[in-house]
Amino acid sequence: MWRWFHQWGSPKFFYHRSGALIPVLALASGLILGCGVFWGLLIAPADYQQGESVRIMYVHVPAAILAQSSYAMMAVMALISLIWRLKIADAAVQTVAPIGACITLLALATGSLWGKPMWGTFWVWDARLTSTLILFFLFAGVLALRNAAGQSQTAGRAASVLAVIGLLNLPIIKYSVDWWFTLHQPASFTLTERPAMPFSMWGPLLMMVVGFYAWFFLAWLIRLRHELVKREIRSDWVQQTMKQ
Amino acid sequence: MKLGAMKPQRRNRLLLILGLVGGLGLALMFVLKALNSNINLFYTPVQVIEGEAPIGARIRAGGMVEAGSIRRSDASLEVAFNVSDLAGAAFEIRYTGILPDLFREGQGVVATGRLSQDGVFFAEEILAKHDEKYMPPEVAMALDTTRQDSMQP
């Protein structure tokens, strides 16, 4: 296991091995997202109360799930970068932060668009909405800190510490709807109970979630490979790869 | 992976980070506990009835719209209804204006406004609270029909 860890921690090994994943992920995300959008927006039924507005869910829910899990992945990378000082983990933190920020913004924006017709307001300062806004600020903070002071090592460590501490926000987001009275509804999906919606709705939703993940890993991988080449531009392996 | 097997330097860094996160987490827990009542978006019917909700201040209060309690004015947009917690506690809300689409009997609402001395809540804004259940209209209609059938002897 350690050998595997060290191999993939080497930028050269990672760059050469991960290239093959790009077409796979591109095809998968394009196909799955395409089918999911078609299924969710055209075939899935409207809701008995929300009408057609329910379709915002097919973007909002995957974005919200991905926003939180991409933060968790960023924090794990930050932890690895802090403890083992792996350069690739630091590059991973730096490249995932802007993607996570965009996804969180997408979740906030689509939720807002749904909130106006359903709740009667674009925004309310309840625990779920506020903690998700904090998630966005955390992503933005990590990004700003990482790019501060000319990409120095210190900046990387500061950003990683912030990323790890921000993990505390994740359980707050998750349980905000249970711990406090909020306007946001509690979860429709739990591990222990049947979903609070029929298959005709959670089918396309699940598909969109998978598609979002595929797209996310694709975007992350492309950015990370680019960042690695940029950082190691003077090394032999980059020079050789570029010549080919 | 055993902690003892790690290099001392790395182990110390790991422990430092865990300690930092643990300490901050504990502090955060106390802050959230202290602010508990401020983080709650609205007062429940029980809190309104038992006088926990301040009178005259601008607050939010919410609950489920009681079936058969909606009274509309013929001449204006004024509407009055009761909200309950489905466990006995209920209070009256009065409001003048346009209600959200989701507003109906049995629906959760959150009202912003002021509580008067006699326990009536004068709302300036009504928000509908959506629950976590989703279903197609046909299914909802079928459910409704079976419910009515089972109620009729």
XYZ file of C-alpha atoms in Angstrom:
397
model
C 0.000 0.000 0.000
C 2.811 2.415 0.833
C 4.461 1.745 -2.499
C 1.246 2.618 -4.286
C 0.889 5.761 -2.209
C 4.426 6.883 -3.051
C 4.096 6.049 -6.749
C 0.944 8.082 -7.198
C 2.448 10.849 -5.097
C 5.129 11.342 -7.723
C 4.054 14.032 -10.230
C 5.756 12.203 -13.096
C 4.057 8.878 -12.403
C 0.715 10.573 -11.806
C 0.909 12.630 -14.983
C 1.715 9.658 -17.194
C -0.772 7.254 -15.664
C -3.719 9.628 -15.301
C -3.794 10.726 -18.935
C -5.775 7.675 -19.996
C -8.570 8.601 -17.579
C -9.418 11.858 -19.328
C -11.268 10.459 -22.377
C -13.076 7.934 -20.144
C -14.275 10.634 -17.751
C -15.130 13.022 -20.586
C -17.242 10.406 -22.331
C -18.890 9.269 -19.096
C -19.763 12.755 -17.868
C -21.044 13.887 -21.255
C -23.177 10.803 -21.718
C -24.518 10.578 -18.177
C -25.212 14.299 -17.826
C -26.880 14.356 -21.246
C -29.153 11.428 -20.413
C -29.803 12.791 -16.914
C -30.835 16.221 -18.212
C -33.099 14.620 -20.815
C -34.658 12.256 -18.263
C -35.020 14.853 -15.533
C -36.229 17.808 -17.565
C -38.411 16.074 -20.148
C -39.506 12.649 -18.919
C -39.682 12.852 -15.126
C -43.084 13.903 -13.754
C -43.916 17.290 -12.259
C -44.536 17.459 -8.520
C -48.035 17.568 -6.975
C -47.234 20.778 -5.094
C -44.233 22.343 -6.783
C -45.302 21.712 -10.386
C -42.533 22.115 -12.939
C -40.289 23.984 -10.477
C -39.353 20.603 -9.005
C -36.954 20.153 -11.940
C -34.557 22.650 -10.373
C -33.852 19.788 -7.960
C -32.015 17.888 -10.719
C -29.302 20.544 -10.657
C -29.569 21.815 -7.107
C -29.284 18.511 -5.234
C -26.261 17.117 -7.191
C -24.532 20.493 -6.865
C -25.133 20.586 -3.100
C -23.938 16.991 -2.605
C -20.855 17.586 -4.728
C -20.106 20.890 -3.009
C -19.849 19.142 0.344
C -17.991 16.030 -0.802
C -15.523 18.040 -2.883
C -14.778 20.020 0.260
C -14.147 16.775 2.148
C -11.776 15.629 -0.624
C -9.964 18.959 -0.532
C -9.545 18.670 3.248
C -8.139 15.127 2.940
C -5.638 16.380 0.360
C -4.763 19.277 2.653
C -4.184 16.876 5.542
C -1.895 14.704 3.399
C -0.039 17.791 2.236
C 0.425 18.993 5.818
C 1.613 15.692 7.259
C 3.526 14.012 4.437
C 4.448 17.222 2.580
C 3.451 15.672 -0.734
C 3.682 18.334 -3.422
C 0.965 16.710 -5.479
C -1.482 16.955 -2.583
C -0.826 20.683 -2.318
C -1.433 21.055 -6.052
C -4.644 19.047 -5.623
C -5.886 21.467 -2.941
C -5.060 24.444 -5.095
C -6.825 23.078 -8.173
C -9.975 21.763 -6.492
C -10.779 24.965 -4.597
C -12.065 26.989 -7.586
C -14.162 24.034 -8.815
C -15.682 23.592 -5.363
C -16.409 27.304 -5.098
C -18.249 27.270 -8.440
C -20.260 24.198 -7.531
C -21.250 25.697 -4.171
C -22.288 28.887 -5.917
C -24.372 26.813 -8.327
C -26.108 25.079 -5.410
C -26.816 28.444 -3.751
C -28.061 30.044 -6.979
C -30.373 27.188 -7.983
C -31.686 26.944 -4.426
C -32.424 30.647 -4.519
C -34.277 30.339 -7.831
C -36.367 27.529 -6.347
C -36.939 29.406 -3.107
C -38.599 32.421 -4.717
C -41.602 30.584 -6.214
C -41.847 27.923 -3.474
C -41.036 29.649 -0.210
C -41.738 33.185 -1.350
C -38.196 34.471 -0.892
C -34.823 34.201 -2.611
C -32.891 34.050 0.622
C -33.462 33.543 4.302
C -30.791 33.384 7.002
C -31.627 29.911 8.247
C -28.986 27.454 9.431
C -28.784 25.406 6.204
C -28.487 28.339 3.840
C -26.062 30.236 6.047
C -23.759 27.251 6.619
C -23.699 26.581 2.857
C -22.746 30.214 2.258
C -19.924 29.693 4.762
C -18.839 26.662 2.706
C -18.522 28.964 -0.292
C -16.448 31.435 1.732
C -14.213 28.580 2.911
C -13.528 27.514 -0.668
C -12.869 31.132 -1.608
C -10.653 31.577 1.443
C -8.541 28.504 0.654
C -8.219 29.679 -2.938
C -7.211 33.213 -1.969
C -4.780 32.028 0.693
C -3.173 29.475 -1.631
C -2.576 32.050 -4.311
C -1.365 34.687 -1.872
C 2.305 35.569 -1.473
C 3.359 34.281 -4.865
C 2.536 30.608 -4.459
C 4.955 30.153 -1.578
C 5.146 27.046 0.585
C 3.902 29.012 3.582
C 0.816 30.067 1.665
C 0.202 26.416 0.822
C 0.390 25.398 4.464
C -1.868 28.213 5.613
C -4.431 27.258 2.957
C -4.226 23.599 3.984
C -4.752 24.412 7.664
C -7.821 26.484 6.768
C -9.121 23.651 4.573
C -8.781 21.097 7.390
C -10.371 23.358 10.010
C -13.248 24.090 7.626
C -14.167 20.402 7.840
C -16.026 21.348 11.014
C -18.596 23.096 8.837
C -19.623 19.897 7.017
C -21.516 18.215 9.890
C -23.154 21.576 10.584
C -24.465 21.756 7.018
C -25.608 18.148 7.112
C -27.412 18.281 10.456
C -28.516 21.939 10.378
C -32.006 20.907 9.306
C -32.282 18.473 12.238
C -30.626 20.504 14.979
C -32.504 23.766 14.377
C -35.789 24.965 12.953
C -34.991 25.958 9.392
C -36.966 26.949 6.330
C -35.036 24.402 4.280
C -36.666 20.975 4.300
C -34.934 17.952 5.886
C -33.228 15.348 3.708
C -35.360 13.317 1.291
C -32.737 10.597 1.221
C -31.311 8.714 4.182
C -29.334 5.515 4.346
C -31.899 3.797 6.520
C -35.242 4.724 4.952
C -36.851 4.606 1.553
C -36.501 7.846 -0.450
C -39.374 10.300 0.031
C -39.973 10.339 -3.723
C -40.790 7.739 -6.425
C -38.229 6.136 -8.745
C -39.398 8.318 -11.635
C -37.868 11.216 -9.693
C -34.907 9.766 -7.833
C -33.781 7.813 -10.935
C -32.869 10.913 -12.953
C -31.625 12.591 -9.780
C -29.174 9.749 -9.097
C -28.049 9.893 -12.711
C -27.355 13.618 -12.424
C -25.408 13.043 -9.208
C -23.191 10.436 -10.923
C -22.778 12.715 -13.932
C -21.802 15.653 -11.718
C -19.147 13.511 -10.022
C -17.721 12.352 -13.360
C -17.558 15.944 -14.586
C -15.978 17.065 -11.311
C -13.182 14.486 -11.468
C -12.592 15.352 -15.111
C -12.288 19.064 -14.349
C -10.073 18.399 -11.332
C -7.789 16.017 -13.247
C -7.294 18.406 -16.149
C -6.501 21.308 -13.839
C -4.223 19.192 -11.662
C -2.207 17.856 -14.619
C -1.841 21.362 -15.944
C -0.712 22.618 -12.538
C 1.850 19.809 -12.199
C 3.405 20.618 -15.547
C 3.474 24.304 -14.619
C 5.196 23.625 -11.304
C 7.753 21.171 -12.687
C 8.400 22.938 -15.958
C 12.170 22.783 -15.392
C 12.302 19.081 -14.555
C 13.504 16.438 -16.978
C 10.242 14.549 -17.248
C 8.272 17.607 -18.314
C 10.913 18.581 -20.871
C 10.893 15.069 -22.282
C 7.093 14.840 -22.328
C 6.805 18.165 -24.096
C 9.314 17.160 -26.770
C 7.339 14.084 -27.719
C -1.638 2.264 10.021
C -0.258 2.531 13.520
C 0.737 5.877 14.927
C 3.926 4.327 16.307
C 5.041 3.308 12.836
C 4.988 6.901 11.577
C 8.032 9.077 11.605
C 8.005 11.152 14.819
C 7.933 14.416 12.897
C 4.891 13.389 10.892
C 3.183 11.938 13.935
C 3.646 15.198 15.784
C 2.183 17.155 12.875
C -0.797 14.803 12.761
C -1.383 15.135 16.503
C -1.042 18.924 16.298
C -3.645 19.136 13.557
C -6.006 16.717 15.301
C -5.641 18.723 18.509
C -6.298 21.985 16.691
C -9.389 20.664 14.918
C -10.645 18.956 18.082
C -10.197 22.072 20.201
C -11.837 24.350 17.669
C -14.633 21.828 17.223
C -15.298 21.847 20.950
C -15.269 25.652 21.040
C -17.604 25.781 18.057
C -19.962 23.352 19.766
C -20.223 25.602 22.807
C -20.786 28.676 20.641
C -23.539 26.950 18.699
C -25.122 25.717 21.923
C -25.045 29.228 23.375
C -26.547 30.688 20.209
C -29.059 27.885 19.823
C -32.153 30.081 20.134
C -30.735 32.629 17.695
C -29.980 30.035 15.046
C -33.519 28.707 15.080
C -35.282 30.494 12.260
C -38.687 30.730 13.948
C -40.626 30.304 17.186
C -42.852 27.218 17.414
C -46.525 27.380 18.480
C -45.631 26.091 21.952
C -43.065 28.865 22.416
C -45.603 31.475 21.280
C -48.311 30.218 23.645
C -46.032 29.854 26.644
C -44.727 33.391 26.285
C -41.178 32.504 25.213
C -41.627 34.591 22.075
C -41.178 38.326 22.803
C -44.283 40.486 22.419
C -44.089 43.467 20.082
C -40.654 42.640 18.658
C -40.145 41.708 15.021
C -39.825 37.927 15.063
C -40.543 34.849 12.985
C -43.036 32.219 14.077
C -44.244 29.156 12.273
C -46.237 25.956 12.258
C -48.733 23.970 10.228
C -51.828 25.737 8.838
C -54.813 24.157 10.602
C -57.433 22.603 8.365
C -60.616 24.684 8.189
C -59.120 27.658 9.998
C -58.493 29.910 6.985
C -60.802 32.943 6.974
C -60.548 35.391 4.083
C -61.980 38.875 3.915
C -64.413 39.547 1.041
C -63.285 43.114 0.553
C -59.496 42.935 0.905
C -56.502 40.628 0.819
C -56.753 40.181 4.568
C -56.556 36.586 5.722
C -56.546 34.969 9.158
C -55.685 31.399 10.028
C -54.387 29.251 12.860
C -51.069 27.466 12.847
C -50.431 24.487 15.111
C -47.658 22.036 15.878
C -50.048 19.091 15.315
C -49.717 18.370 19.044
C -52.308 20.729 20.484
C -50.586 24.096 20.582
C -51.889 26.703 18.120
C -52.036 30.466 17.619
C -53.699 32.847 15.185
C -51.908 34.666 12.357
C -53.375 37.682 10.549
C -51.906 38.861 7.287
C -52.746 41.205 4.449
C -51.100 40.492 1.135
C -50.347 37.813 -1.400
C -49.701 34.345 -0.047
C -47.056 32.028 -1.593
C -48.233 29.373 -4.053
C -47.604 26.556 -1.633
C -49.830 28.076 1.044
C -52.680 25.705 1.919
C -54.196 23.757 4.772
C -51.749 21.353 6.352
C -48.751 23.206 4.889
C -45.928 24.494 7.063
C -45.525 28.281 7.081
C -43.056 30.707 8.619
C -44.401 34.207 9.266
C -42.393 37.364 9.958
C -44.187 39.952 12.076
C -45.125 40.989 15.595
C -46.953 39.155 18.345
C -49.644 41.216 20.070
C -50.619 41.185 23.758
C -53.647 38.975 23.136
C -51.584 36.308 21.373
C -52.478 37.158 17.780
C -49.525 37.255 15.374
C -49.662 40.106 12.857
C -47.556 39.020 9.902
C -45.783 41.225 7.377
C -44.480 38.322 5.332
C -45.518 34.689 4.994
C -43.102 32.052 3.694
C -44.217 28.535 2.825
C -42.144 25.699 4.207
C -41.860 22.786 1.844
C -41.513 19.283 3.252
C -39.147 16.612 1.970
C -41.835 14.609 0.140
C -42.002 14.647 -3.611
C -44.557 12.887 -5.807
C -46.200 13.181 -9.218
C -49.698 14.785 -9.240
C -51.383 11.532 -10.321
C -49.983 9.714 -7.294
C -51.106 12.520 -4.981
C -54.602 12.356 -6.487
C -54.744 8.579 -6.088
C -53.612 8.881 -2.475
C -56.284 11.500 -1.848
C -59.012 9.326 -3.340
C -58.086 6.289 -1.265
C -57.977 8.450 1.856
C -61.480 9.787 1.165
C -62.754 6.301 0.377
C -61.443 4.947 3.630
C -63.034 7.775 5.572
C -66.483 7.167 4.107
C -68.194 4.216 5.794
